[in-house]
Short mmCIF file of C-alpha atoms in Angstrom, two decimals:
data_model
loop_
_atom_site.label_atom_id
_atom_site.label_comp_id
_atom_site.label_asym_id
_atom_site.label_seq_id
_atom_site.Cartn_x
_atom_site.Cartn_y
_atom_site.Cartn_z
CA MET A 1318 13.56 16.38 -36.56
CA GLN A 1319 16.33 14.02 -35.47
CA VAL A 1320 15.74 11.36 -32.83
CA SER A 1321 18.20 8.88 -31.36
CA VAL A 1322 17.00 6.16 -28.98
CA GLU A 1323 19.37 4.73 -26.38
CA LYS A 1324 18.45 1.53 -24.56
CA VAL A 1325 19.93 2.32 -21.14
CA SER A 1326 18.58 -0.94 -19.68
CA SER A 1327 15.76 -3.37 -20.34
CA VAL A 1328 13.35 -0.88 -18.75
CA GLU A 1329 15.00 2.50 -19.42
CA ARG A 1330 15.05 4.55 -22.61
CA LYS A 1331 16.83 7.82 -23.34
CA LEU A 1332 15.78 9.88 -26.36
CA THR A 1333 17.98 12.66 -27.73
CA ILE A 1334 15.77 14.90 -29.86
CA THR A 1335 16.83 17.80 -32.10
CA VAL A 1336 14.12 20.08 -33.52
CA PRO A 1337 15.02 22.37 -36.48
CA ALA A 1338 15.28 26.09 -35.76
CA ASP A 1339 12.54 26.99 -38.26
CA ARG A 1340 9.98 24.81 -36.46
CA VAL A 1341 10.85 26.43 -33.12
CA ALA A 1342 10.72 29.90 -34.72
CA GLN A 1343 7.29 29.12 -36.17
CA ALA A 1344 5.98 28.28 -32.69
CA TYR A 1345 7.62 31.45 -31.32
CA ASN A 1346 5.98 33.63 -33.99
CA GLN A 1347 2.59 32.10 -33.22
CA HIS A 1348 2.94 32.99 -29.53
CA ILE A 1349 4.12 36.53 -30.41
CA ALA A 1350 1.04 36.88 -32.62
CA GLN A 1351 -1.15 35.87 -29.68
CA TYR A 1352 0.51 38.49 -27.46
CA ALA A 1353 0.00 41.13 -30.19
CA LYS A 1354 -3.67 40.21 -30.44
CA LYS A 1355 -4.37 40.27 -26.68
CA ALA A 1356 -1.92 42.89 -25.37
CA ASN A 1357 -3.58 45.85 -23.66
CA ILE A 1358 -0.94 48.59 -23.64
CA LYS A 1359 -1.60 52.22 -22.82
CA GLY A 1360 -1.39 54.45 -25.90
CA PHE A 1361 -2.28 51.68 -28.37
CA ARG A 1362 -5.58 50.27 -29.55
CA PRO A 1363 -6.05 46.51 -28.97
CA GLY A 1364 -4.39 44.59 -31.80
CA LYS A 1365 -2.56 47.67 -33.11
CA VAL A 1366 0.62 47.47 -31.01
CA PRO A 1367 3.73 47.41 -33.28
CA ILE A 1368 5.22 43.93 -33.52
CA ASP A 1369 8.71 45.18 -32.60
CA TYR A 1370 7.31 46.60 -29.36
CA ILE A 1371 5.55 43.28 -28.64
CA LYS A 1372 8.80 41.37 -29.18
CA ARG A 1373 10.77 43.68 -26.87
CA ARG A 1374 8.09 43.30 -24.19
CA PHE A 1375 7.14 39.62 -24.50
CA SER A 1376 9.98 37.89 -26.36
CA ASN A 1377 11.32 35.94 -23.35
CA ASP A 1378 7.88 34.66 -22.41
CA ALA A 1379 7.11 33.73 -26.02
CA TRP A 1380 10.35 31.75 -26.36
CA GLN A 1381 9.68 29.87 -23.11
CA GLU A 1382 6.17 28.99 -24.25
CA ALA A 1383 7.40 28.00 -27.71
CA TRP A 1384 10.07 25.69 -26.32
CA GLY A 1385 7.57 24.06 -23.97
CA GLU A 1386 5.09 23.53 -26.79
CA VAL A 1387 7.72 22.16 -29.19
CA ILE A 1388 9.10 19.77 -26.57
CA GLN A 1389 5.62 18.45 -25.80
CA LYS A 1390 4.68 17.89 -29.45
CA SER A 1391 8.06 16.60 -30.66
CA LEU A 1392 8.34 14.16 -27.75
CA TYR A 1393 4.90 12.76 -28.51
CA GLU A 1394 5.90 12.31 -32.18
CA ALA A 1395 9.20 10.65 -31.26
CA ILE A 1396 7.48 8.22 -28.88
CA GLU A 1397 4.80 7.35 -31.44
CA ASN A 1398 7.24 6.94 -34.34
CA ASN A 1399 9.50 4.66 -32.31
CA GLN A 1400 6.57 2.66 -30.90
CA LEU A 1401 7.53 3.31 -27.29
CA GLN A 1402 5.19 3.19 -24.30
CA PRO A 1403 6.45 5.23 -21.33
CA ILE A 1404 5.08 4.12 -17.97
CA ASN A 1405 6.15 7.27 -16.10
CA THR A 1406 6.41 10.98 -16.84
CA PRO A 1407 9.51 11.57 -19.00
CA HIS A 1408 12.33 13.56 -17.41
CA ILE A 1409 13.35 16.41 -19.73
CA GLN A 1410 16.93 17.68 -19.77
CA PRO A 1411 17.57 20.61 -22.19
CA LYS A 1412 20.88 20.55 -24.07
CA THR A 1413 20.48 23.53 -26.41
CA MET A 1414 17.71 26.05 -25.82
CA LEU A 1415 18.59 29.38 -27.46
CA PRO A 1416 16.48 31.82 -29.51
CA ASN A 1417 16.65 31.20 -33.29
CA GLN A 1418 18.64 27.99 -32.76
CA PRO A 1419 17.72 24.31 -33.11
CA LEU A 1420 16.20 22.94 -29.91
CA GLU A 1421 17.99 19.90 -28.50
CA TYR A 1422 16.96 18.00 -25.39
CA ILE A 1423 17.08 14.59 -23.74
CA ALA A 1424 13.96 12.74 -22.58
CA SER A 1425 14.43 9.81 -20.17
CA PHE A 1426 11.66 7.45 -19.11
CA GLU A 1427 10.86 3.86 -18.23
CA VAL A 1428 9.09 1.17 -20.23
CA LEU A 1429 7.85 -2.30 -19.38
CA PRO A 1430 10.45 -5.07 -19.73
CA GLU A 1431 10.49 -7.15 -22.89
CA PHE A 1432 9.57 -10.81 -22.56
CA ASN A 1433 10.74 -13.65 -24.76
CA ASN A 1434 8.82 -16.56 -23.33
CA VAL A 1435 7.63 -17.01 -19.76
CA GLN A 1436 8.22 -20.61 -18.75
CA VAL A 1437 7.89 -22.35 -15.42
CA THR A 1438 8.40 -25.91 -14.24
CA ILE A 1439 6.56 -26.67 -11.03
CA LYS A 1440 8.12 -29.39 -8.88
CA THR A 1441 6.86 -30.23 -5.41
CA VAL A 1442 4.25 -28.03 -3.75
CA GLU A 1443 3.43 -28.46 -0.08
CA LYS A 1444 -0.29 -28.50 0.70
CA PRO A 1445 -1.33 -28.08 4.35
CA VAL A 1446 -3.95 -30.48 5.70
CA VAL A 1447 -5.78 -29.08 8.71
CA ASP A 1448 -8.45 -30.63 10.94
CA ILE A 1449 -10.24 -28.04 13.06
CA GLN A 1450 -10.03 -29.08 16.73
CA SER A 1451 -12.33 -28.26 19.64
CA GLU A 1452 -9.47 -26.24 21.17
CA ASP A 1453 -9.48 -23.96 18.12
CA ILE A 1454 -13.21 -23.34 18.56
CA ASP A 1455 -12.82 -22.71 22.30
CA GLN A 1456 -10.15 -20.07 21.63
CA VAL A 1457 -12.53 -18.23 19.31
CA ILE A 1458 -15.27 -18.33 21.94
CA GLN A 1459 -12.86 -16.90 24.52
CA LYS A 1460 -12.03 -14.05 22.16
CA LEU A 1461 -15.72 -13.38 21.51
CA CYS A 1462 -16.38 -13.19 25.24
CA LYS A 1463 -13.41 -10.90 25.77
CA GLN A 1464 -14.60 -8.58 23.01
CA GLN A 1465 -17.85 -8.08 24.96
CA THR A 1466 -16.04 -7.40 28.23
CA LYS A 1467 -17.47 -4.60 30.36
CA TRP A 1468 -15.04 -2.61 32.45
CA GLN A 1469 -15.93 -1.75 36.03
CA VAL A 1470 -14.13 0.94 38.06
CA ILE A 1471 -12.29 -0.71 40.94
CA ASP A 1472 -10.72 0.91 44.03
CA ARG A 1473 -7.52 -1.14 44.31
CA ILE A 1474 -4.04 -1.36 42.83
CA ALA A 1475 -3.71 -2.28 39.15
CA GLN A 1476 -3.09 -5.94 38.29
CA MET A 1477 -2.40 -7.91 35.14
CA SER A 1478 -5.40 -7.83 32.72
CA ASP A 1479 -6.81 -4.69 34.35
CA ARG A 1480 -7.42 -1.61 32.25
CA VAL A 1481 -5.96 1.72 33.33
CA VAL A 1482 -6.76 5.15 31.93
CA ILE A 1483 -3.65 7.30 31.88
CA ASP A 1484 -2.16 10.63 30.84
CA TYR A 1485 1.49 10.53 29.78
CA TYR A 1486 4.24 12.38 28.00
CA ALA A 1487 7.83 11.59 27.05
CA VAL A 1488 11.08 13.14 28.23
CA PHE A 1489 13.79 12.50 25.64
CA GLU A 1490 17.39 13.67 26.04
CA GLY A 1491 16.30 16.03 28.80
CA GLN A 1492 13.59 17.65 26.68
CA SER A 1493 10.03 17.37 27.97
CA ASP A 1494 7.37 16.70 25.33
CA GLU A 1495 4.35 17.86 27.37
CA ALA A 1496 3.01 19.74 24.32
CA HIS A 1497 2.35 16.34 22.70
CA SER A 1498 1.10 14.57 25.80
CA VAL A 1499 -1.47 11.80 25.47
CA LYS A 1500 -4.65 12.27 27.49
CA ASP A 1501 -7.17 9.69 28.76
CA PHE A 1502 -5.41 6.79 27.05
CA PRO A 1503 -6.99 3.38 27.85
CA LEU A 1504 -4.39 0.65 28.30
CA GLU A 1505 -4.95 -3.01 29.10
CA LEU A 1506 -2.09 -4.29 31.22
CA GLY A 1507 -0.54 -7.33 29.57
CA SER A 1508 -1.55 -6.35 26.03
CA HIS A 1509 2.10 -5.64 25.08
CA SER A 1510 0.98 -2.66 23.01
CA MET A 1511 3.50 -0.25 24.51
CA LEU A 1512 7.27 -0.11 24.78
CA PRO A 1513 8.78 -3.00 26.76
CA GLY A 1514 8.53 -2.21 30.46
CA PHE A 1515 5.78 0.42 30.12
CA GLU A 1516 2.87 -1.76 31.24
CA GLU A 1517 4.94 -3.56 33.87
CA GLY A 1518 5.85 -0.16 35.33
CA LEU A 1519 2.19 0.54 36.08
CA MET A 1520 1.53 -2.70 37.97
CA GLY A 1521 0.70 -1.99 41.61
CA GLY A 1522 -0.32 1.58 40.87
CA LYS A 1523 -3.68 3.07 41.80
CA ALA A 1524 -5.82 6.01 40.69
CA GLY A 1525 -4.01 9.29 41.35
CA ASP A 1526 -0.49 7.82 41.23
CA LYS A 1527 2.15 9.59 39.14
CA ARG A 1528 5.12 7.53 37.97
CA THR A 1529 8.23 8.13 35.88
CA LEU A 1530 9.13 5.08 33.78
CA GLN A 1531 12.76 4.85 32.67
CA LEU A 1532 12.66 2.88 29.42
CA LYS A 1533 14.53 2.54 26.14
CA PHE A 1534 13.31 2.74 22.54
CA PRO A 1535 13.78 -0.52 20.58
CA GLU A 1536 16.82 -0.75 18.31
CA ASN A 1537 14.50 -0.94 15.29
CA PHE A 1538 12.21 1.92 16.36
CA THR A 1539 10.41 3.78 13.56
CA VAL A 1540 12.03 7.13 14.35
CA THR A 1541 15.65 6.17 13.64
CA GLU A 1542 17.21 9.04 15.61
CA ARG A 1543 15.53 7.66 18.77
CA ALA A 1544 16.23 3.96 18.16
CA GLY A 1545 18.02 2.28 21.06
CA LYS A 1546 18.13 5.44 23.16
CA PRO A 1547 16.77 5.92 26.71
CA VAL A 1548 13.48 7.72 27.24
CA ASP A 1549 11.43 8.58 30.32
CA PHE A 1550 7.64 8.52 30.36
CA VAL A 1551 5.84 10.58 32.98
CA VAL A 1552 2.56 8.76 33.60
CA THR A 1553 -0.48 9.70 35.68
CA ILE A 1554 -2.92 6.88 36.47
CA LYS A 1555 -6.41 8.38 36.39
CA GLN A 1556 -8.55 5.26 36.85
CA VAL A 1557 -8.27 1.49 37.28
CA TYR A 1558 -10.87 -0.85 35.75
CA GLU A 1559 -11.54 -4.55 36.32
CA ALA A 1560 -12.78 -6.81 33.51
CA ASP A 1561 -16.32 -8.21 33.73
CA VAL A 1562 -16.27 -10.98 31.11
CA PRO A 1563 -19.73 -12.24 30.05
CA LYS A 1564 -20.73 -15.85 30.69
CA LEU A 1565 -21.38 -18.15 27.75
CA ASP A 1566 -25.13 -18.49 28.35
CA GLU A 1567 -28.14 -18.55 26.02
CA GLN A 1568 -28.66 -14.79 26.15
CA PHE A 1569 -25.05 -14.02 25.29
CA ILE A 1570 -24.99 -16.58 22.46
CA GLN A 1571 -28.08 -14.94 20.94
CA THR A 1572 -26.26 -11.59 20.89
CA LEU A 1573 -23.68 -13.30 18.66
CA GLY A 1574 -26.33 -13.96 16.01
CA ILE A 1575 -27.24 -17.55 17.00
CA ALA A 1576 -31.04 -17.38 17.31
CA SER A 1577 -31.38 -20.71 19.16
CA GLY A 1578 -28.93 -19.64 21.84
CA HIS A 1579 -27.49 -23.16 21.84
CA GLU A 1580 -23.75 -23.53 22.41
CA SER A 1581 -23.61 -26.40 19.90
CA ASP A 1582 -25.02 -24.17 17.14
CA LEU A 1583 -22.46 -21.49 17.99
CA LYS A 1584 -19.65 -24.02 17.76
CA ASP A 1585 -20.95 -25.30 14.41
CA GLN A 1586 -20.97 -21.74 13.07
CA ILE A 1587 -17.44 -21.13 14.34
CA ARG A 1588 -16.21 -24.41 12.84
CA GLN A 1589 -17.64 -23.40 9.48
CA THR A 1590 -15.99 -19.98 9.67
CA LEU A 1591 -12.63 -21.48 10.66
CA GLN A 1592 -12.84 -23.97 7.80
CA GLN A 1593 -13.43 -21.14 5.33
CA GLU A 1594 -10.41 -19.34 6.78
CA CYS A 1595 -8.35 -22.54 6.45
CA ASP A 1596 -9.36 -22.92 2.82
CA ARG A 1597 -8.32 -19.33 2.13
CA LEU A 1598 -4.96 -19.71 3.87
CA ILE A 1599 -4.21 -23.02 2.15
CA LYS A 1600 -4.96 -21.45 -1.22
CA GLU A 1601 -2.70 -18.53 -0.32
CA LYS A 1602 0.15 -20.87 0.64
CA LEU A 1603 -0.21 -22.82 -2.61
CA LYS A 1604 -0.26 -19.58 -4.57
CA ASN A 1605 2.87 -18.29 -2.83
CA GLN A 1606 4.80 -21.46 -3.70
CA ILE A 1607 3.62 -21.54 -7.31
CA PHE A 1608 4.45 -17.89 -7.90
CA GLN A 1609 7.84 -18.27 -6.20
CA TYR A 1610 8.71 -20.81 -8.91
CA LEU A 1611 7.50 -18.32 -11.51
CA LEU A 1612 9.72 -15.56 -10.09
CA GLU A 1613 12.83 -17.70 -9.66
CA GLN A 1614 12.67 -19.19 -13.16
CA ASN A 1615 11.91 -15.90 -14.93
CA PRO A 1616 14.15 -13.15 -13.47
CA ILE A 1617 13.28 -9.71 -14.86
CA GLU A 1618 14.29 -6.13 -14.23
CA VAL A 1619 11.42 -4.07 -12.85
CA PRO A 1620 10.88 -0.35 -13.50
CA LYS A 1621 11.78 1.79 -10.48
CA SER A 1622 8.73 4.01 -10.97
CA LEU A 1623 6.37 1.04 -10.60
CA VAL A 1624 8.24 -0.19 -7.53
CA GLU A 1625 8.08 3.23 -5.88
CA ARG A 1626 4.38 3.51 -6.66
CA GLU A 1627 3.68 0.07 -5.19
CA ALA A 1628 5.86 0.75 -2.12
CA LYS A 1629 3.91 3.93 -1.42
CA ARG A 1630 0.63 2.08 -1.82
CA ILE A 1631 1.74 -0.60 0.66
CA HIS A 1632 2.92 2.01 3.15
CA ASP A 1633 -0.30 4.01 2.90
CA GLU A 1634 -2.41 0.88 3.43
CA LEU A 1635 -0.46 -0.20 6.50
CA TYR A 1636 0.13 3.19 8.09
CA PRO A 1637 -2.49 5.76 7.02
CA GLU A 1638 -1.25 8.04 9.79
CA HIS A 1639 2.21 8.37 11.24
CA HIS A 1640 2.58 8.53 15.01
CA ASP A 1641 5.67 8.15 17.13
CA HIS A 1642 3.98 7.54 20.48
CA ALA A 1643 5.14 4.56 22.49
CA HIS A 1644 1.99 2.57 21.73
CA HIS A 1645 2.71 2.80 18.00
CA GLN A 1646 5.96 0.84 18.03
CA HIS A 1647 4.45 -1.70 15.60
CA THR A 1648 4.90 0.83 12.74
CA ASP A 1649 8.56 -0.14 12.76
CA VAL A 1650 9.18 -0.97 9.08
CA GLU A 1651 11.71 0.87 6.96
CA THR A 1652 11.02 2.16 3.45
CA ALA A 1653 13.66 -0.22 2.07
CA SER A 1654 11.65 -3.24 3.22
CA PHE A 1655 8.55 -1.84 1.52
CA LYS A 1656 10.53 -1.57 -1.71
CA ASP A 1657 11.69 -5.19 -1.45
CA VAL A 1658 8.11 -6.38 -1.14
CA ALA A 1659 6.96 -3.92 -3.80
CA SER A 1660 9.64 -5.06 -6.25
CA LYS A 1661 8.53 -8.66 -5.87
CA ARG A 1662 4.86 -7.73 -6.32
CA VAL A 1663 5.57 -5.69 -9.43
CA ALA A 1664 7.70 -8.45 -10.99
CA LEU A 1665 5.05 -11.05 -10.20
CA GLY A 1666 2.27 -8.90 -11.64
CA LEU A 1667 4.19 -8.39 -14.89
CA LEU A 1668 4.99 -12.10 -15.20
CA ILE A 1669 1.40 -13.17 -14.50
CA ARG A 1670 0.08 -10.73 -17.08
CA GLU A 1671 2.62 -11.88 -19.67
CA TYR A 1672 1.98 -15.57 -18.98
CA ALA A 1673 -1.77 -15.03 -19.33
CA LYS A 1674 -1.22 -13.17 -22.60
CA GLN A 1675 1.08 -15.93 -23.82
CA GLU A 1676 -1.52 -18.60 -22.96
CA ARG A 1677 -4.36 -16.49 -24.40
CA MET A 1678 -6.07 -16.37 -21.01
CA THR A 1679 -8.65 -13.76 -20.03
CA ALA A 1680 -10.54 -13.31 -16.79
CA HIS A 1681 -13.70 -15.43 -16.69
CA GLN A 1682 -16.54 -12.94 -16.43
CA GLU A 1683 -18.71 -15.28 -14.36
CA ARG A 1684 -15.95 -15.46 -11.76
CA VAL A 1685 -15.63 -11.68 -11.88
CA LYS A 1686 -19.37 -11.31 -11.19
CA GLN A 1687 -19.18 -13.89 -8.42
CA ARG A 1688 -16.27 -12.07 -6.77
CA ILE A 1689 -18.20 -8.79 -6.87
CA GLN A 1690 -21.21 -10.45 -5.24
CA GLU A 1691 -18.97 -12.03 -2.57
CA ILE A 1692 -17.48 -8.66 -1.67
CA ALA A 1693 -20.86 -6.90 -1.71
CA SER A 1694 -22.44 -9.53 0.56
CA LEU A 1695 -20.13 -8.43 3.38
CA TYR A 1696 -21.85 -5.03 3.59
CA GLN A 1697 -25.25 -3.86 4.80
CA LYS A 1698 -26.15 -2.31 1.43
CA PRO A 1699 -24.81 -4.79 -1.14
CA GLN A 1700 -26.43 -3.12 -4.16
CA GLU A 1701 -24.61 0.13 -3.46
CA VAL A 1702 -21.33 -1.79 -3.17
CA VAL A 1703 -21.99 -3.57 -6.48
CA ALA A 1704 -22.53 -0.20 -8.15
CA TRP A 1705 -19.33 1.14 -6.58
CA LEU A 1706 -17.32 -1.90 -7.72
CA SER A 1707 -18.65 -1.64 -11.26
CA SER A 1708 -16.46 1.29 -12.29
CA LYS A 1709 -13.95 0.53 -15.04
CA GLU A 1710 -10.92 0.89 -12.76
CA ARG A 1711 -12.30 -1.37 -10.02
CA ILE A 1712 -13.48 -3.96 -12.52
CA GLN A 1713 -9.94 -4.08 -13.92
CA ASP A 1714 -8.58 -4.68 -10.41
CA ILE A 1715 -10.99 -7.56 -9.84
CA GLU A 1716 -10.23 -9.01 -13.29
CA ALA A 1717 -6.53 -8.95 -12.41
CA GLN A 1718 -7.27 -10.89 -9.20
CA ILE A 1719 -9.34 -13.46 -11.09
CA LEU A 1720 -6.69 -13.82 -13.79
CA GLU A 1721 -4.09 -14.41 -11.07
CA ASP A 1722 -6.26 -17.23 -9.68
CA GLN A 1723 -6.66 -18.75 -13.16
CA VAL A 1724 -2.91 -18.68 -13.79
CA MET A 1725 -2.33 -20.36 -10.42
CA ASP A 1726 -4.93 -23.04 -11.18
CA GLN A 1727 -3.32 -23.83 -14.54
CA LEU A 1728 0.21 -24.00 -13.14
CA LEU A 1729 -0.98 -26.12 -10.21
CA GLU A 1730 -2.35 -28.78 -12.56
CA GLY A 1731 1.14 -30.06 -13.37
CA ALA A 1732 2.50 -29.85 -9.83
CA HIS A 1733 3.15 -32.71 -7.42
CA LEU A 1734 1.25 -31.99 -4.21
CA GLU A 1735 2.86 -33.11 -0.98
CA GLU A 1736 0.38 -33.03 1.88
CA LYS A 1737 1.54 -31.90 5.31
CA THR A 1738 -0.66 -32.25 8.38
CA MET A 1739 -0.60 -29.25 10.70
CA SER A 1740 -2.74 -27.51 13.29
CA TYR A 1741 -4.89 -24.47 12.62
CA ALA A 1742 -2.54 -22.39 14.77
CA GLU A 1743 0.46 -23.54 12.72
CA LEU A 1744 -1.33 -22.65 9.50
CA LYS A 1745 -2.17 -19.22 10.88
CA GLY A 1746 1.43 -18.80 11.97
CA ILE A 1747 2.60 -19.14 8.39
CA HIS A 1748 0.51 -16.12 7.47
CA VAL A 1749 1.09 -13.77 10.44
#
């Protein structure tokens, strides 16, 4: 068997493989023998059909099966002998595939990039310094109250902050889309969850009103063929509701899990939660800066197959279902932008793994156990979650997260930290 290996790029390999005719013929004869053994042909006893008849009847199938078998086995041998590690399914391109002739084909696949030495020099790293203010706590309390809002039917025209229940459908380029109309849709006026102008167009309406809103899809709308084009929405207001926001009294505070019902205890709990969130965001900002240095100082080519896999994973996490209704305009991200983010994530993951290998670092098992317990504590049945997280695949994911933290910690040791005072809102804004 002859094998030539072409290094197309740092992550692409192309193998040209030629298998001798006698090896292919041997595989063919074995498949013909199987047909002769199993063939059930009228006029012949099982296993007694003449071999010439079997070949006339099953030769094409036997050759196809022989070629498939030989390609599978010879490719495995070629990969093993050349110490290659494909990270995607090889693409097979036949060159010569004729009966009683040598079999020649090309196998193309991707491999991980080769690393010489991952090095990084960390200069200045900005560290946010945040002091939780009473205004931050008050905003959280307002949100908690709003979440417990009860909606009361009101017999008047709709105003800002009211909730309306509506039926609607779109009319695009003269074509009515009543077949995909939305029924009994609750919409809070002022939430900005619809197309610009949609909610404003319902102000002053009352139950029973039917309105036609003449709007326009955003230029960056998800469905590109509709982007920037006019659209009408035929809307029927079925009901108008007024918000009944609960008062911050002892009874309400107790429903939030504060047994004493004291406002001061609620604020202490909120402050603690906000501080934990600050710590997480500050760590994330430090990590982003550290790893940006790592990426910039160690440019690598990333395999397309890994990027596509990561892009799909990101897309599926963000948008498990695709809808093109007006209230789903926030799904407006193109595949190309997913691939940009995915490419960066893949490159970073490869560099972190290589750096850890280079520094002989492994995930601290105590930190792995602690992370599992932290995740499990968020659920009502933590023991079941621990069992679920203990599978080999999920343990590997958690170990990768811990190893990432360890790499960041080590790189951060030599960095100059420059503190920057900012508000909680500003810190949150960095991570929107």
